[in-house]
Short mmCIF file of C-alpha atoms in Angstrom, two decimals:
data_model
loop_
_atom_site.label_atom_id
_atom_site.label_comp_id
_atom_site.label_asym_id
_atom_site.label_seq_id
_atom_site.Cartn_x
_atom_site.Cartn_y
_atom_site.Cartn_z
CA MET A 1 10.54 22.86 4.05
CA ILE A 2 10.79 19.22 5.09
CA LYS A 3 13.93 17.58 3.71
CA GLU A 4 13.21 14.28 2.01
CA GLY A 5 15.54 11.43 1.12
CA ILE A 6 14.81 8.31 -0.89
CA ILE A 7 16.82 5.08 -0.68
CA GLY A 8 16.29 2.60 -3.48
CA ALA A 9 15.25 5.46 -5.73
CA SER A 10 16.07 3.60 -8.94
CA GLY A 11 13.20 1.13 -8.48
CA TYR A 12 9.57 1.71 -9.36
CA ALA A 13 8.49 2.50 -5.79
CA GLY A 14 11.31 4.94 -5.12
CA CYS A 15 10.84 6.59 -8.51
CA GLU A 16 7.12 7.06 -7.83
CA VAL A 17 7.85 8.62 -4.42
CA LEU A 18 10.19 11.07 -6.16
CA ARG A 19 7.62 11.90 -8.84
CA LEU A 20 5.01 12.78 -6.22
CA LEU A 21 7.38 14.60 -3.86
CA LEU A 22 8.56 16.91 -6.63
CA MET A 23 4.96 18.20 -6.79
CA HIS A 24 4.58 18.50 -2.99
CA PRO A 25 4.47 22.12 -1.80
CA ALA A 26 6.00 21.55 1.64
CA VAL A 27 9.04 19.41 0.92
CA GLU A 28 12.46 19.49 -0.70
CA VAL A 29 14.02 16.30 -2.02
CA THR A 30 17.62 16.52 -0.83
CA GLY A 31 18.94 13.12 -1.85
CA VAL A 32 18.22 9.96 -3.81
CA GLY A 33 20.20 6.78 -3.34
CA ALA A 34 20.82 3.87 -5.70
CA ARG A 35 24.01 1.85 -5.33
CA SER A 36 23.95 0.58 -8.90
CA PHE A 37 23.72 4.05 -10.44
CA LEU A 38 26.01 6.24 -8.32
CA GLY A 39 26.77 9.54 -10.00
CA LYS A 40 24.12 9.14 -12.68
CA LYS A 41 21.24 11.57 -13.01
CA VAL A 42 17.74 10.35 -12.25
CA SER A 43 16.80 11.53 -15.74
CA ASP A 44 19.39 9.16 -17.24
CA LEU A 45 17.29 6.28 -15.94
CA TYR A 46 13.84 7.87 -16.14
CA PRO A 47 13.61 10.42 -19.01
CA SER A 48 10.37 11.87 -17.62
CA PHE A 49 12.55 13.77 -15.11
CA TYR A 50 14.61 15.49 -17.82
CA ASN A 51 14.63 19.28 -17.20
CA VAL A 52 12.50 18.65 -14.10
CA THR A 53 15.24 17.76 -11.60
CA ASP A 54 19.04 17.57 -11.67
CA LEU A 55 19.18 15.09 -8.79
CA THR A 56 21.88 12.46 -9.09
CA TYR A 57 22.09 9.13 -7.29
CA THR A 58 24.34 9.26 -4.22
CA THR A 59 25.19 6.88 -1.39
CA ASP A 60 22.55 5.85 1.10
CA GLU A 61 24.58 7.40 3.91
CA GLU A 62 24.53 10.79 2.16
CA VAL A 63 20.79 10.51 1.65
CA ILE A 64 20.18 9.91 5.36
CA ALA A 65 22.55 12.68 6.46
CA GLY A 66 20.70 15.35 4.49
CA ALA A 67 17.10 14.34 5.25
CA ASP A 68 14.46 14.83 7.93
CA VAL A 69 12.58 11.76 6.70
CA VAL A 70 13.79 8.85 4.60
CA PHE A 71 11.68 6.69 2.30
CA ALA A 72 13.11 3.23 1.54
CA GLY A 73 12.08 1.18 -1.47
CA LEU A 74 14.17 -1.91 -0.79
CA PRO A 75 13.81 -5.71 -0.92
CA ALA A 76 12.85 -7.54 2.26
CA GLY A 77 15.57 -7.90 4.86
CA ILE A 78 17.56 -4.76 4.08
CA SER A 79 15.73 -1.85 5.72
CA GLU A 80 16.54 -2.46 9.38
CA LYS A 81 20.00 -0.86 9.36
CA TYR A 82 18.68 2.24 7.63
CA ALA A 83 15.77 2.54 10.03
CA LYS A 84 18.15 2.27 12.97
CA ALA A 85 20.42 4.97 11.54
CA CYS A 86 17.44 7.27 11.12
CA VAL A 87 16.02 6.68 14.59
CA GLU A 88 19.41 7.20 16.24
CA SER A 89 19.80 10.55 14.46
CA GLY A 90 16.25 11.73 15.19
CA LYS A 91 14.91 11.26 11.68
CA LYS A 92 11.70 9.60 10.48
CA PHE A 93 11.77 6.40 8.42
CA ILE A 94 9.06 5.14 6.06
CA ASP A 95 9.63 1.65 4.72
CA LEU A 96 7.90 0.84 1.44
CA GLY A 97 8.94 -2.81 1.78
CA ALA A 98 7.87 -5.57 4.14
CA ASP A 99 10.35 -5.28 7.01
CA PHE A 100 8.13 -3.30 9.39
CA ARG A 101 4.64 -4.55 8.52
CA LEU A 102 4.39 -7.76 10.54
CA GLU A 103 4.07 -7.71 14.32
CA LYS A 104 5.22 -11.29 14.89
CA GLU A 105 8.76 -12.25 13.99
CA GLU A 106 7.66 -15.85 13.44
CA ASP A 107 5.39 -14.66 10.61
CA TYR A 108 8.29 -12.80 9.02
CA ILE A 109 10.50 -15.89 9.30
CA LYS A 110 7.81 -18.14 7.83
CA TRP A 111 6.84 -15.94 4.88
CA TYR A 112 10.10 -14.11 4.13
CA GLY A 113 12.67 -16.61 5.35
CA LYS A 114 14.45 -14.04 7.52
CA ALA A 115 14.66 -13.17 11.21
CA TYR A 116 14.71 -9.71 12.76
CA GLU A 117 18.29 -8.60 13.37
CA ASP A 118 17.28 -5.75 15.70
CA LYS A 119 14.20 -6.86 17.63
CA PRO A 120 13.85 -3.73 19.84
CA LEU A 121 13.67 -1.60 16.69
CA HIS A 122 10.43 -3.31 15.71
CA GLU A 123 8.75 -2.13 18.90
CA LYS A 124 8.76 1.34 17.34
CA GLN A 125 7.04 0.34 14.09
CA VAL A 126 3.52 1.46 13.20
CA TYR A 127 1.44 -0.03 10.41
CA GLY A 128 0.85 2.86 8.03
CA LEU A 129 -2.80 2.61 7.00
CA PRO A 130 -3.98 6.14 7.83
CA GLU A 131 -7.71 5.42 7.75
CA VAL A 132 -7.24 2.89 10.57
CA HIS A 133 -4.06 3.92 12.45
CA ARG A 134 -4.05 7.70 12.05
CA GLU A 135 -3.28 8.66 15.65
CA GLU A 136 -0.43 6.14 16.01
CA ILE A 137 1.08 7.31 12.71
CA LYS A 138 1.22 10.92 13.94
CA LYS A 139 3.56 9.89 16.77
CA ALA A 140 5.60 7.26 14.92
CA SER A 141 9.28 7.27 14.02
CA ILE A 142 9.12 4.10 11.85
CA ILE A 143 6.28 3.37 9.43
CA GLY A 144 5.69 0.03 7.77
CA ASN A 145 3.88 1.18 4.64
CA PRO A 146 1.15 -1.38 3.80
CA GLY A 147 1.44 -3.71 0.85
CA CYS A 148 -0.60 -2.82 -2.20
CA TYR A 149 -2.85 -5.89 -2.10
CA PRO A 150 -3.49 -5.54 1.66
CA THR A 151 -4.43 -1.88 1.20
CA THR A 152 -7.35 -2.84 -1.05
CA VAL A 153 -8.41 -5.68 1.23
CA ASN A 154 -8.04 -3.87 4.54
CA LEU A 155 -9.94 -0.80 3.36
CA GLY A 156 -12.55 -2.99 1.68
CA LEU A 157 -13.30 -4.94 4.85
CA TYR A 158 -12.68 -2.38 7.60
CA PRO A 159 -16.26 -1.08 8.07
CA LEU A 160 -17.70 -4.60 7.96
CA LEU A 161 -15.33 -6.06 10.53
CA LYS A 162 -15.23 -2.96 12.72
CA HIS A 163 -19.00 -3.23 13.18
CA HIS A 164 -18.95 -7.05 13.44
CA LEU A 165 -21.31 -7.58 10.52
CA ASN A 166 -19.59 -10.74 9.29
CA ALA A 167 -21.29 -14.11 9.75
CA GLY A 168 -18.03 -16.05 9.51
CA THR A 169 -14.29 -15.66 9.93
CA LYS A 170 -13.24 -16.96 6.50
CA VAL A 171 -12.59 -14.47 3.70
CA ILE A 172 -11.93 -15.35 0.06
CA ILE A 173 -10.08 -12.78 -2.04
CA ASP A 174 -9.33 -12.63 -5.75
CA SER A 175 -6.99 -9.78 -6.67
CA ALA A 176 -5.53 -8.64 -9.96
CA SER A 177 -2.55 -6.31 -10.25
CA GLY A 178 -0.68 -4.48 -12.98
CA THR A 179 2.88 -5.56 -13.69
CA THR A 180 4.52 -2.74 -11.73
CA GLY A 181 3.45 -4.63 -8.61
CA ALA A 182 6.16 -7.18 -9.37
CA GLY A 183 8.88 -4.54 -9.20
CA LYS A 184 11.44 -3.53 -11.77
CA LYS A 185 13.44 -6.74 -11.87
CA LEU A 186 12.38 -8.82 -14.86
CA THR A 187 11.02 -12.33 -14.27
CA GLU A 188 9.59 -15.02 -16.52
CA ASP A 189 6.06 -13.89 -15.64
CA THR A 190 6.71 -10.23 -16.47
CA HIS A 191 8.16 -10.63 -19.95
CA PHE A 192 5.98 -8.73 -22.44
CA THR A 193 5.25 -11.87 -24.44
CA LYS A 194 4.03 -13.63 -21.29
CA THR A 195 1.87 -10.84 -19.90
CA ASN A 196 0.47 -9.33 -23.11
CA GLU A 197 -3.06 -10.57 -23.88
CA SER A 198 -2.84 -12.79 -20.80
CA TYR A 199 -4.37 -13.08 -17.36
CA HIS A 200 -3.34 -15.69 -14.84
CA PRO A 201 -3.09 -16.44 -11.12
CA TYR A 202 0.25 -16.76 -9.35
CA LYS A 203 1.36 -17.77 -5.85
CA ALA A 204 -2.18 -19.03 -5.23
CA GLY A 205 -2.66 -19.63 -1.52
CA ASN A 206 0.93 -18.76 -0.57
CA HIS A 207 1.46 -15.09 -1.33
CA ARG A 208 3.56 -13.13 1.20
CA HIS A 209 0.84 -10.54 1.76
CA THR A 210 -1.44 -13.15 3.37
CA PRO A 211 -0.14 -12.79 6.97
CA GLU A 212 -0.28 -9.00 6.69
CA MET A 213 -3.96 -9.17 5.73
CA GLU A 214 -4.79 -11.67 8.47
CA GLN A 215 -2.95 -9.59 11.07
CA GLU A 216 -4.82 -6.38 10.32
CA LEU A 217 -8.22 -7.94 9.63
CA SER A 218 -8.05 -9.87 12.91
CA HIS A 219 -7.38 -6.62 14.78
CA MET A 220 -10.39 -5.01 13.11
CA ALA A 221 -12.70 -7.91 13.93
CA ASP A 222 -11.35 -8.64 17.44
CA GLU A 223 -11.18 -12.28 16.39
CA LYS A 224 -9.03 -14.44 14.16
CA ILE A 225 -9.79 -13.91 10.48
CA GLN A 226 -8.55 -16.48 7.96
CA VAL A 227 -7.83 -15.45 4.39
CA THR A 228 -7.69 -17.45 1.17
CA PHE A 229 -5.90 -15.12 -1.21
CA VAL A 230 -5.29 -15.63 -4.92
CA PRO A 231 -3.47 -12.84 -6.82
CA HIS A 232 -3.53 -12.52 -10.60
CA LEU A 233 -1.37 -10.64 -13.07
CA LEU A 234 -3.07 -8.13 -15.35
CA PRO A 235 -1.49 -6.99 -18.64
CA VAL A 236 -1.54 -3.32 -17.55
CA ASN A 237 1.09 -1.10 -15.95
CA ARG A 238 -0.89 0.11 -12.94
CA GLY A 239 -3.86 -0.74 -10.80
CA ILE A 240 -5.29 -3.38 -8.49
CA VAL A 241 -8.81 -4.74 -8.33
CA SER A 242 -9.58 -6.95 -5.34
CA THR A 243 -12.86 -8.85 -5.22
CA ILE A 244 -13.64 -9.98 -1.68
CA TYR A 245 -16.26 -12.55 -0.63
CA ILE A 246 -17.51 -12.82 2.96
CA PRO A 247 -20.80 -14.05 4.49
CA VAL A 248 -22.72 -11.43 6.45
CA LYS A 249 -25.46 -11.62 9.06
CA GLU A 250 -28.80 -12.54 7.51
CA ASN A 251 -30.74 -9.68 9.07
CA LEU A 252 -28.69 -7.13 7.13
CA THR A 253 -29.70 -5.71 3.77
CA LEU A 254 -27.23 -4.46 1.19
CA GLU A 255 -28.63 -0.98 1.67
CA GLU A 256 -27.94 -1.10 5.41
CA ILE A 257 -24.39 -2.32 4.84
CA HIS A 258 -23.82 0.40 2.25
CA HIS A 259 -24.99 3.02 4.75
CA ILE A 260 -22.51 1.72 7.34
CA TYR A 261 -19.68 1.92 4.79
CA THR A 262 -20.53 5.45 3.72
CA ASP A 263 -20.84 6.55 7.33
CA THR A 264 -17.53 4.94 8.31
CA TYR A 265 -15.67 6.66 5.48
CA LYS A 266 -17.62 9.93 5.34
CA ASP A 267 -14.60 11.96 6.53
CA GLU A 268 -12.00 10.05 4.52
CA GLN A 269 -11.08 11.89 1.33
CA PHE A 270 -9.18 9.01 -0.20
CA VAL A 271 -11.77 6.25 0.26
CA ARG A 272 -14.81 6.57 -2.00
CA VAL A 273 -17.75 4.23 -1.42
CA LEU A 274 -19.56 4.19 -4.74
CA PRO A 275 -23.36 4.31 -5.03
CA LEU A 276 -25.11 0.94 -5.18
CA GLY A 277 -25.26 -0.33 -8.73
CA MET A 278 -21.82 1.03 -9.67
CA ASN A 279 -18.73 -1.14 -10.06
CA ALA A 280 -15.24 -0.17 -8.88
CA ASP A 281 -13.01 0.19 -11.95
CA LEU A 282 -9.23 0.58 -11.82
CA LYS A 283 -9.26 3.03 -14.77
CA PHE A 284 -10.70 5.79 -12.60
CA VAL A 285 -8.17 5.53 -9.75
CA THR A 286 -4.94 5.32 -11.76
CA TYR A 287 -2.41 8.04 -10.89
CA THR A 288 -4.48 8.96 -7.81
CA ASN A 289 -4.39 8.26 -4.08
CA TYR A 290 -8.02 7.10 -4.07
CA CYS A 291 -9.45 3.73 -3.15
CA ASN A 292 -12.84 3.12 -4.78
CA ILE A 293 -15.13 0.54 -3.19
CA SER A 294 -18.34 -0.95 -4.56
CA LEU A 295 -20.66 -3.31 -2.69
CA HIS A 296 -22.73 -6.17 -4.08
CA MET A 297 -24.73 -9.04 -2.57
CA ASP A 298 -25.30 -12.65 -3.54
CA ALA A 299 -28.72 -12.97 -1.92
CA ARG A 300 -28.83 -16.75 -2.26
CA ASP A 301 -26.38 -17.32 0.58
CA HIS A 302 -26.10 -13.75 1.91
CA THR A 303 -22.50 -13.31 0.78
CA LEU A 304 -21.26 -9.75 0.53
CA ILE A 305 -19.09 -9.08 -2.53
CA ILE A 306 -16.73 -6.14 -2.14
CA ALA A 307 -14.80 -4.69 -5.07
CA SER A 308 -11.90 -2.50 -3.98
CA THR A 309 -9.54 -0.81 -6.42
CA ILE A 310 -6.46 1.43 -6.19
CA ASP A 311 -3.43 2.51 -8.15
CA ASN A 312 -0.86 0.09 -6.75
CA MET A 313 1.93 2.65 -7.15
CA VAL A 314 0.08 5.56 -5.49
CA LYS A 315 -2.40 4.57 -2.77
CA GLY A 316 -0.74 1.15 -2.81
CA THR A 317 2.78 2.52 -2.35
CA ALA A 318 4.11 6.06 -2.81
CA GLY A 319 0.95 8.10 -2.27
CA GLN A 320 0.12 6.29 0.94
CA ALA A 321 3.71 6.77 2.12
CA ILE A 322 3.38 10.52 1.55
CA GLN A 323 -0.02 10.49 3.28
CA ASN A 324 1.80 8.95 6.26
CA MET A 325 4.59 11.52 6.02
CA ASN A 326 2.06 14.35 6.05
CA LEU A 327 0.58 12.98 9.28
CA MET A 328 4.00 12.51 10.90
CA PHE A 329 4.93 16.16 10.27
CA GLY A 330 1.59 17.72 11.14
CA LEU A 331 0.64 18.67 7.58
CA LYS A 332 -2.85 18.40 6.14
CA GLU A 333 -3.18 14.77 5.19
CA ASN A 334 -4.02 15.45 1.55
CA THR A 335 -1.12 17.84 0.93
CA GLY A 336 0.47 17.07 -2.41
CA LEU A 337 -1.99 14.26 -3.12
CA ASN A 338 -5.03 15.93 -4.67
CA PHE A 339 -4.85 14.19 -8.02
CA VAL A 340 -7.95 13.43 -10.10
CA GLY A 341 -7.90 10.26 -12.18
CA PRO A 342 -8.55 9.92 -15.91
CA SER A 343 -12.13 10.25 -17.16
CA PHE A 344 -11.73 7.89 -20.13
#
């Protein structure tokens, strides 16, 4: 059994990793860390774990000592020291936060207001999108788990950019996320009275996930891709729907593009390209590790419209992290992740 530890296990991301790992047939969760809740049972904070696990929150150092792989659900700027401790002791480290996603330190400084404290450590990082970086992930010691918004966007655009079907380098993206995407800490925007029966944009044009998208999309296209990204807050707990607009070459039909998408993802269990005429709907991916993609065309100016939807806490966070862990330890990639979503 692979021994698993979770740091930051009192937050939504860490809690979701725990929920999924407890159902994983090849692992044992040996420690969960949360500085604010030392000595308390996980079930004291999350009653769904009552009579499921007796795990109690311990120190981060104890979590690392007892694990083969450590998941970290921490705010930006905190994960480096834990990653270093894991690497030095021969353990794997999967960061659910932003500290190991960006290749350029100047991007991290600009968007997160922090510099790298251990620059050589970042040479070991691998961006953890399995459908694109599978072989690198298998050999990695540090994984930067993708952001939830970038997961929808990167998977939505990968076949198009990989095959150079775009007619421009500008992408416009509207995304809408459930409130768990904002984390557990309460803000003015996440009060019930603000979110209930509401829908609104936030951080329009200056969201921190923008450089992550541009980095990965530019690699896919072999040219610089510029993103205009506007996220919105949905009054639901889970789910992301990203609607992506990009001009495509005029000689391409929607049917031809759809064929390229289905062919690109034909061996990918967790990416489902829907038949033409269907619309991606977040209801049918909640509590699963699936990304559903639907394709549409505005024929007037030959703009491809891509709808890409995931559960932000599973494929957008914990499920993808476990998918990465499976690859790192030579397990079947779908181990512990074969969940079917709700039908209604």
